[in-house]
Tab-separated table of C-alpha atoms and ligand atoms in Angstrom:
chain	number	residue	atom	x	y	z
A	1143	MET	CA	-0.288	-0.312	0.494
A	1144	ILE	CA	2.215	2.820	0.987
A	1145	PRO	CA	5.270	1.753	-1.334
A	1146	ARG	CA	2.003	2.429	-4.398
A	1147	ALA	CA	1.352	5.114	-3.034
A	1148	LEU	CA	5.044	6.631	-3.108
A	1149	ALA	CA	4.294	5.270	-6.459
A	1150	LEU	CA	2.093	7.145	-7.629
A	1151	ILE	CA	3.407	10.102	-5.659
A	1152	ALA	CA	6.406	9.859	-7.988
A	1153	ALA	CA	4.877	9.784	-10.875
A	1154	ILE	CA	2.519	12.567	-10.111
A	1155	ALA	CA	6.458	14.257	-8.859
A	1156	LEU	CA	7.342	12.998	-12.821
A	1157	SER	CA	4.476	14.490	-14.855
A	1158	THR	CA	4.214	17.975	-13.384
A	1159	GLY	CA	8.351	17.985	-13.950
A	1160	ALA	CA	7.114	17.410	-17.515
A	1161	ALA	CA	4.447	19.404	-18.301
A	1162	HIS	CA	6.824	22.607	-16.842
A	1163	ALA	CA	10.461	21.333	-18.648
A	1164	ALA	CA	11.607	24.555	-20.354
A	1165	TYR	CA	11.107	23.676	-24.310
A	1166	PRO	CA	13.111	22.458	-26.234
A	1167	GLU	CA	14.357	19.399	-23.916
A	1168	ARG	CA	14.818	17.193	-27.153
A	1169	PRO	CA	16.191	18.034	-30.693
A	1170	ILE	CA	13.793	18.984	-33.284
A	1171	THR	CA	13.873	17.778	-36.838
A	1172	MET	CA	12.659	20.622	-39.510
A	1173	ILE	CA	11.778	18.828	-42.736
A	1174	VAL	CA	13.255	20.478	-45.812
A	1175	PRO	CA	11.346	19.937	-49.209
A	1176	PHE	CA	14.136	19.122	-50.808
A	1177	ALA	CA	17.179	16.876	-51.303
A	1178	ALA	CA	20.683	18.049	-49.889
A	1179	GLY	CA	22.408	20.673	-51.190
A	1180	GLY	CA	19.652	22.057	-52.880
A	1181	PRO	CA	18.959	26.444	-51.786
A	1182	THR	CA	16.169	25.391	-49.235
A	1183	ASP	CA	19.248	23.182	-47.373
A	1184	VAL	CA	21.914	25.015	-47.547
A	1185	VAL	CA	19.486	28.008	-45.780
A	1186	ALA	CA	18.190	25.419	-43.795
A	1187	ARG	CA	21.727	24.452	-42.392
A	1188	ILE	CA	22.836	27.883	-41.868
A	1189	ALA	CA	19.639	28.888	-39.910
A	1190	ALA	CA	19.693	25.002	-38.466
A	1191	GLU	CA	23.158	24.718	-36.999
A	1192	ASN	CA	22.714	28.507	-35.202
A	1193	MET	CA	20.070	27.691	-33.330
A	1194	SER	CA	20.931	24.705	-31.791
A	1195	ARG	CA	23.119	26.460	-30.386
A	1196	THR	CA	20.870	29.337	-29.168
A	1197	LEU	CA	18.212	26.808	-28.296
A	1198	GLY	CA	20.789	24.551	-26.642
A	1199	GLN	CA	19.101	20.740	-28.443
A	1200	GLN	CA	20.195	20.092	-32.394
A	1201	ILE	CA	17.296	20.271	-35.319
A	1202	VAL	CA	18.591	17.839	-37.187
A	1203	ILE	CA	17.386	18.476	-40.766
A	1204	GLU	CA	15.331	16.137	-42.800
A	1205	ASN	CA	15.037	16.361	-45.942
A	1206	VAL	CA	11.224	14.770	-47.147
A	1207	THR	CA	11.503	15.437	-51.114
A	1208	GLY	CA	8.248	15.078	-54.294
A	1209	ALA	CA	6.136	16.428	-56.047
A	1210	GLY	CA	7.538	20.435	-56.077
A	1211	GLY	CA	7.692	20.265	-52.421
A	1212	THR	CA	4.597	19.259	-50.644
A	1213	THR	CA	5.104	15.572	-49.701
A	1214	GLY	CA	7.196	16.862	-46.965
A	1215	THR	CA	4.667	20.097	-46.274
A	1216	THR	CA	1.926	18.068	-45.995
A	1217	ARG	CA	4.001	15.968	-43.693
A	1218	ALA	CA	5.061	19.567	-42.199
A	1219	ALA	CA	1.816	20.113	-41.935
A	1220	GLN	CA	0.043	16.822	-40.463
A	1221	SER	CA	2.851	16.348	-37.510
A	1222	LYS	CA	2.379	16.368	-33.887
A	1223	PRO	CA	1.820	20.864	-33.124
A	1224	ASP	CA	4.549	20.167	-29.782
A	1225	GLY	CA	6.855	22.076	-31.792
A	1226	TYR	CA	9.366	19.681	-32.384
A	1227	THR	CA	8.670	19.210	-36.163
A	1228	ILE	CA	9.483	22.164	-38.030
A	1229	MET	CA	9.208	23.100	-41.371
A	1230	MET	CA	11.811	24.683	-44.170
A	1231	GLY	CA	9.685	26.402	-46.600
A	1232	HIS	CA	9.839	28.758	-50.083
A	1233	MET	CA	7.429	30.649	-52.417
A	1234	GLY	CA	6.385	27.387	-53.377
A	1235	THR	CA	5.302	25.113	-51.284
A	1236	HIS	CA	3.406	28.810	-49.407
A	1237	GLY	CA	2.571	30.550	-52.008
A	1238	ALA	CA	2.008	28.620	-55.493
A	1239	ALA	CA	1.761	25.855	-54.406
A	1240	PRO	CA	-2.209	26.227	-53.913
A	1241	ALA	CA	-2.834	27.361	-57.515
A	1242	VAL	CA	-0.599	25.203	-58.773
A	1243	TYR	CA	-2.346	22.039	-57.014
A	1244	PRO	CA	-6.454	22.679	-56.385
A	1245	ASN	CA	-5.972	19.021	-54.205
A	1246	LEU	CA	-3.386	20.153	-51.715
A	1247	LYS	CA	-3.883	18.587	-48.354
A	1248	TYR	CA	-2.511	21.573	-46.207
A	1249	SER	CA	-3.282	25.133	-46.760
A	1250	PRO	CA	0.312	27.419	-45.710
A	1251	THR	CA	-2.393	29.318	-43.412
A	1252	LYS	CA	-4.610	27.754	-42.389
A	1253	ASP	CA	-1.875	23.968	-41.497
A	1254	PHE	CA	0.664	26.679	-40.706
A	1255	VAL	CA	2.092	28.891	-38.566
A	1256	PRO	CA	4.712	31.307	-38.886
A	1257	VAL	CA	8.102	31.258	-37.457
A	1258	GLY	CA	10.269	33.834	-39.149
A	1259	LEU	CA	11.994	34.382	-42.978
A	1260	ALA	CA	14.644	33.107	-42.896
A	1261	SER	CA	16.691	34.186	-46.341
A	1262	GLY	CA	15.071	36.649	-49.517
A	1263	THR	CA	17.311	34.967	-52.811
A	1264	PRO	CA	17.174	36.318	-55.628
A	1265	ILE	CA	16.239	34.040	-59.069
A	1266	LEU	CA	19.010	33.829	-61.745
A	1267	ILE	CA	19.219	32.450	-65.570
A	1268	VAL	CA	21.308	29.928	-65.982
A	1269	ALA	CA	22.918	27.921	-68.428
A	1270	ARG	CA	25.543	24.544	-68.526
A	1271	LYS	CA	28.615	26.002	-69.435
A	1272	THR	CA	28.284	24.331	-73.048
A	1273	PHE	CA	25.438	26.582	-73.792
A	1274	ALA	CA	25.584	28.434	-77.418
A	1275	ALA	CA	24.391	31.691	-75.880
A	1276	LYS	CA	26.988	34.196	-74.078
A	1277	ASP	CA	24.624	36.147	-73.116
A	1278	LEU	CA	20.653	37.189	-72.221
A	1279	LYS	CA	19.888	38.172	-75.361
A	1280	GLU	CA	21.795	35.505	-77.508
A	1281	PHE	CA	19.690	33.470	-74.591
A	1282	VAL	CA	16.834	34.880	-75.098
A	1283	SER	CA	17.021	34.161	-79.711
A	1284	HIS	CA	18.008	31.040	-79.073
A	1285	VAL	CA	15.425	29.529	-76.528
A	1286	LYS	CA	13.184	31.307	-78.516
A	1287	GLY	CA	14.052	29.098	-81.723
A	1288	ASN	CA	14.859	26.485	-80.468
A	1289	SER	CA	13.118	25.242	-77.399
A	1290	ASP	CA	11.772	22.559	-78.453
A	1291	LYS	CA	15.148	20.711	-78.671
A	1292	LEU	CA	16.366	21.752	-75.470
A	1293	ASN	CA	15.552	20.454	-71.263
A	1294	GLU	CA	14.800	22.908	-68.578
A	1295	ALA	CA	15.547	21.320	-65.347
A	1296	HIS	CA	13.145	22.375	-62.053
A	1297	ALA	CA	12.316	20.427	-58.457
A	1298	GLY	CA	9.405	19.632	-59.183
A	1299	VAL	CA	5.756	20.929	-60.406
A	1300	GLY	CA	5.064	23.755	-57.739
A	1301	SER	CA	8.584	24.168	-56.818
A	1302	VAL	CA	10.579	27.677	-56.878
A	1303	SER	CA	12.720	27.118	-60.046
A	1304	HIS	CA	9.137	25.989	-61.841
A	1305	THR	CA	6.728	27.817	-61.397
A	1306	THR	CA	9.492	31.171	-61.975
A	1307	CYS	CA	10.626	28.883	-65.268
A	1308	THR	CA	7.144	29.015	-66.056
A	1309	LEU	CA	7.278	32.495	-66.418
A	1310	LEU	CA	10.852	32.921	-68.218
A	1311	ASN	CA	8.915	30.708	-71.354
A	1312	SER	CA	6.538	31.931	-70.961
A	1313	ILE	CA	7.476	35.283	-71.309
A	1314	LEU	CA	9.936	34.226	-74.224
A	1315	GLY	CA	6.716	31.648	-75.633
A	1316	ALA	CA	9.983	28.263	-75.103
A	1317	LYS	CA	8.162	25.214	-74.524
A	1318	PRO	CA	11.119	23.161	-73.984
A	1319	THR	CA	10.707	19.806	-72.585
A	1320	ARG	CA	10.688	20.379	-68.945
A	1321	VAL	CA	12.617	18.090	-66.677
A	1322	PRO	CA	12.126	17.513	-62.640
A	1323	TYR	CA	14.338	16.818	-60.250
A	1324	GLN	CA	13.639	16.200	-56.105
A	1325	GLY	CA	15.179	19.271	-56.377
A	1326	THR	CA	18.010	22.089	-57.669
A	1327	GLY	CA	20.512	20.055	-56.106
A	1328	PRO	CA	20.328	17.656	-58.512
A	1329	ALA	CA	19.576	19.893	-60.922
A	1330	LEU	CA	22.847	21.313	-60.606
A	1331	ASN	CA	24.767	18.313	-60.951
A	1332	ASP	CA	23.504	18.093	-63.931
A	1333	LEU	CA	23.667	20.931	-64.838
A	1334	VAL	CA	27.007	21.333	-64.463
A	1335	ALA	CA	27.847	18.221	-66.372
A	1336	GLY	CA	25.743	19.298	-70.014
A	1337	GLN	CA	22.821	16.810	-68.963
A	1338	VAL	CA	20.235	19.570	-69.564
A	1339	ASP	CA	19.763	23.336	-71.215
A	1340	TYR	CA	18.714	25.696	-68.164
A	1341	MET	CA	17.047	26.475	-65.481
A	1342	CYS	CA	16.139	28.927	-62.814
A	1343	ASP	CA	16.835	28.630	-59.287
A	1344	GLN	CA	17.756	30.113	-56.197
A	1345	ILE	CA	21.111	32.584	-56.108
A	1346	VAL	CA	22.274	30.718	-52.588
A	1347	ASN	CA	22.471	27.645	-54.681
A	1348	LEU	CA	24.664	28.864	-57.678
A	1349	THR	CA	26.852	31.440	-56.344
A	1350	PRO	CA	29.617	28.611	-55.932
A	1351	GLN	CA	29.072	27.296	-59.287
A	1352	ILE	CA	28.880	30.366	-61.441
A	1353	GLN	CA	32.619	31.043	-59.752
A	1354	ALA	CA	33.728	28.410	-60.792
A	1355	GLY	CA	33.017	28.804	-64.200
A	1356	THR	CA	31.509	25.716	-64.016
A	1357	ILE	CA	27.523	27.807	-65.553
A	1358	LYS	CA	26.815	30.194	-67.379
A	1359	ALA	CA	24.731	33.224	-65.499
A	1360	TYR	CA	23.331	35.035	-67.789
A	1361	ALA	CA	21.107	37.434	-65.367
A	1362	ILE	CA	19.311	38.244	-61.911
A	1363	ALA	CA	16.147	38.610	-62.110
A	1364	THR	CA	16.209	41.492	-59.460
A	1365	ALA	CA	15.869	45.125	-59.307
A	1366	GLU	CA	19.721	45.308	-58.168
A	1367	ARG	CA	23.074	43.640	-58.964
A	1368	SER	CA	23.534	41.162	-55.915
A	1369	PRO	CA	27.014	41.952	-54.263
A	1370	ALA	CA	28.215	38.026	-53.677
A	1371	LEU	CA	27.610	37.736	-58.357
A	1372	PRO	CA	28.932	41.652	-59.384
A	1373	ASP	CA	29.606	40.461	-62.587
A	1374	LEU	CA	26.185	39.932	-63.443
A	1375	PRO	CA	23.591	42.383	-64.817
A	1376	THR	CA	19.762	42.241	-63.873
A	1377	THR	CA	17.138	41.565	-66.315
A	1378	LYS	CA	16.098	44.378	-67.148
A	1379	GLU	CA	19.900	45.870	-68.019
A	1380	ALA	CA	20.515	42.190	-70.131
A	1381	GLY	CA	17.274	43.622	-72.360
A	1382	LEU	CA	14.485	41.220	-70.379
A	1383	PRO	CA	12.992	43.630	-68.051
A	1384	GLU	CA	9.463	41.613	-68.407
A	1385	PHE	CA	11.582	39.058	-66.175
A	1386	GLN	CA	11.545	39.749	-62.408
A	1387	VAL	CA	11.295	37.746	-60.395
A	1388	SER	CA	12.685	36.704	-55.832
A	1389	ALA	CA	11.925	33.897	-54.097
A	1390	TRP	CA	12.369	33.199	-50.508
A	1391	ASN	CA	12.994	30.535	-47.633
A	1392	ALA	CA	10.999	31.162	-44.328
A	1393	ILE	CA	10.103	28.608	-41.012
A	1394	PHE	CA	7.284	26.940	-40.153
A	1395	ALA	CA	5.203	24.795	-37.711
A	1396	PRO	CA	2.363	23.338	-37.678
A	1397	LYS	CA	-0.964	24.676	-36.213
A	1398	GLY	CA	-1.493	24.583	-33.085
A	1399	THR	CA	2.238	24.425	-31.891
A	1400	PRO	CA	2.653	26.188	-28.751
A	1401	PRO	CA	3.269	29.808	-28.415
A	1402	GLU	CA	6.306	29.874	-26.587
A	1403	ALA	CA	7.626	27.613	-29.077
A	1404	VAL	CA	7.016	29.854	-31.249
A	1405	GLN	CA	7.869	32.797	-29.612
A	1406	LYS	CA	11.543	30.391	-28.904
A	1407	LEU	CA	12.441	29.301	-32.328
A	1408	ASN	CA	11.682	32.541	-33.461
A	1409	ALA	CA	14.313	34.421	-31.309
A	1410	ALA	CA	16.265	32.067	-32.020
A	1411	LEU	CA	16.347	32.160	-36.007
A	1412	VAL	CA	16.411	36.372	-35.495
A	1413	LYS	CA	19.870	35.748	-33.001
A	1414	ALA	CA	21.433	33.100	-35.857
A	1415	LEU	CA	20.940	36.018	-38.840
A	1416	ASP	CA	22.928	38.101	-36.596
A	1417	ASP	CA	25.452	35.835	-36.116
A	1418	LYS	CA	28.780	36.895	-37.703
A	1419	THR	CA	28.798	33.386	-39.501
A	1420	ALA	CA	26.197	33.159	-40.712
A	1421	ARG	CA	25.613	36.195	-42.020
A	1422	LYS	CA	28.479	35.967	-43.830
A	1423	ARG	CA	28.009	32.232	-45.011
A	1424	LEU	CA	23.999	33.361	-46.046
A	1425	LEU	CA	25.489	36.926	-47.429
A	1426	ASP	CA	28.372	35.005	-50.031
A	1427	LEU	CA	26.072	33.034	-51.020
A	1428	GLY	CA	23.796	35.904	-52.053
A	1429	ALA	CA	20.982	35.612	-49.704
A	1430	ASP	CA	19.339	38.658	-48.610
A	1431	ILE	CA	19.164	38.743	-45.305
A	1432	PRO	CA	15.672	40.212	-43.956
A	1433	ASP	CA	16.052	43.063	-41.048
A	1434	VAL	CA	14.823	42.599	-38.272
A	1435	PRO	CA	11.110	43.673	-38.366
A	1436	GLY	CA	10.495	41.715	-41.594
A	1437	ARG	CA	11.971	38.671	-39.538
A	1438	SER	CA	8.800	38.461	-36.713
A	1439	PRO	CA	5.874	35.874	-37.731
A	1440	GLU	CA	3.225	38.610	-38.782
A	1441	ALA	CA	5.512	39.739	-40.777
A	1442	LEU	CA	5.730	36.092	-42.117
A	1443	ALA	CA	1.797	35.999	-42.757
A	1444	LYS	CA	1.749	39.101	-44.864
A	1445	LEU	CA	4.771	37.326	-47.017
A	1446	VAL	CA	3.028	34.226	-47.270
A	1447	ASP	CA	-0.979	36.044	-47.963
A	1448	SER	CA	0.724	38.333	-50.404
A	1449	GLU	CA	1.860	35.718	-52.673
A	1450	ILE	CA	-0.407	33.009	-52.363
A	1451	ALA	CA	-2.182	35.776	-54.292
A	1452	ARG	CA	0.065	36.926	-56.651
A	1453	TRP	CA	0.535	33.435	-57.727
A	1454	ASN	CA	-2.830	32.404	-57.737
A	1455	LYS	CA	-3.074	35.606	-60.846
A	1456	VAL	CA	0.453	34.591	-62.844
A	1457	ILE	CA	-0.857	30.462	-62.899
A	1458	LYS	CA	-4.625	30.966	-63.321
A	1459	ALA	CA	-2.611	34.279	-66.730
A	1460	LYS	CA	-1.176	30.465	-67.989
B	432	LIG	N1	15.403	25.422	-55.074
B	432	LIG	C1	14.092	23.969	-54.381
B	432	LIG	C2	15.381	23.549	-53.624
B	432	LIG	O1	15.814	22.757	-54.305
B	432	LIG	C3	12.943	23.677	-55.363
B	432	LIG	C4	12.819	24.672	-56.289
B	432	LIG	O2	11.630	24.774	-54.945
B	432	LIG	O3	13.169	24.557	-57.198
B	432	LIG	O4	16.154	23.500	-52.411
């Protein structure tokens, strides 16, 4: 009798202790919905490494690929909302996907809570090194005249590379063969190997290869040049001002995640983006680091709303 009563008291004490234990008390999984080595993965790993130190628990990256990022995003949406599963989403998974997939199994707004924006990532037009065009004007005329013979690589329907090159192809009236990959990491490997002809991708994936001269870069689709690639002209400077598009990566948690967990995750992200080493790594790759107001969950919620509206118009117009 007495030992039983003691066991009961001990059990109550333990469970009360657990309820009050400070979050996080074990490792956190961050789902990356694309292949390792691509832009989403790169931004996730830089952020997660620093955030892990602040949180005192490891953030473990899990690459869950498929369906232009929507497989991993669905998994994240359906995960237990306890702060131990989060994800690195982007303009495709949380902006374009609802317009691209009428039967999408998640809502970027209703099934997630925003944690914070990790990086802005300008879009570049790139091609294999041996592509027969020395600048954007030649690229445009070559693609216009030969698109039926060309292969364009992308990371699955609805991904950033897919939606932004959909825009480019429609401006050019081009109909290339569109080759899907599990992420632009593996797509870039094939571009370097000369197995595909061109793609549109987030800058953070491309900067090292452009600097090494293993691929050709024609233009950056933003208003300003990137300090990471100062010789690369903007699409406006290079003669294709209609192609203006840029992307972003951001952290989300499943709806119902405790506000204290979201707040701690956001604080760790904010701190990571001010860390000297993390900043340098991101800036060297060409990422735009959001200012402090731009890192809040509220700012991300607004961005997601405006991106869903923007891509809905773009995709319906196609
Ligand atoms: N760039 C993404 C990645 O592989 C995929 C995409 O959306 O294009 O991380």
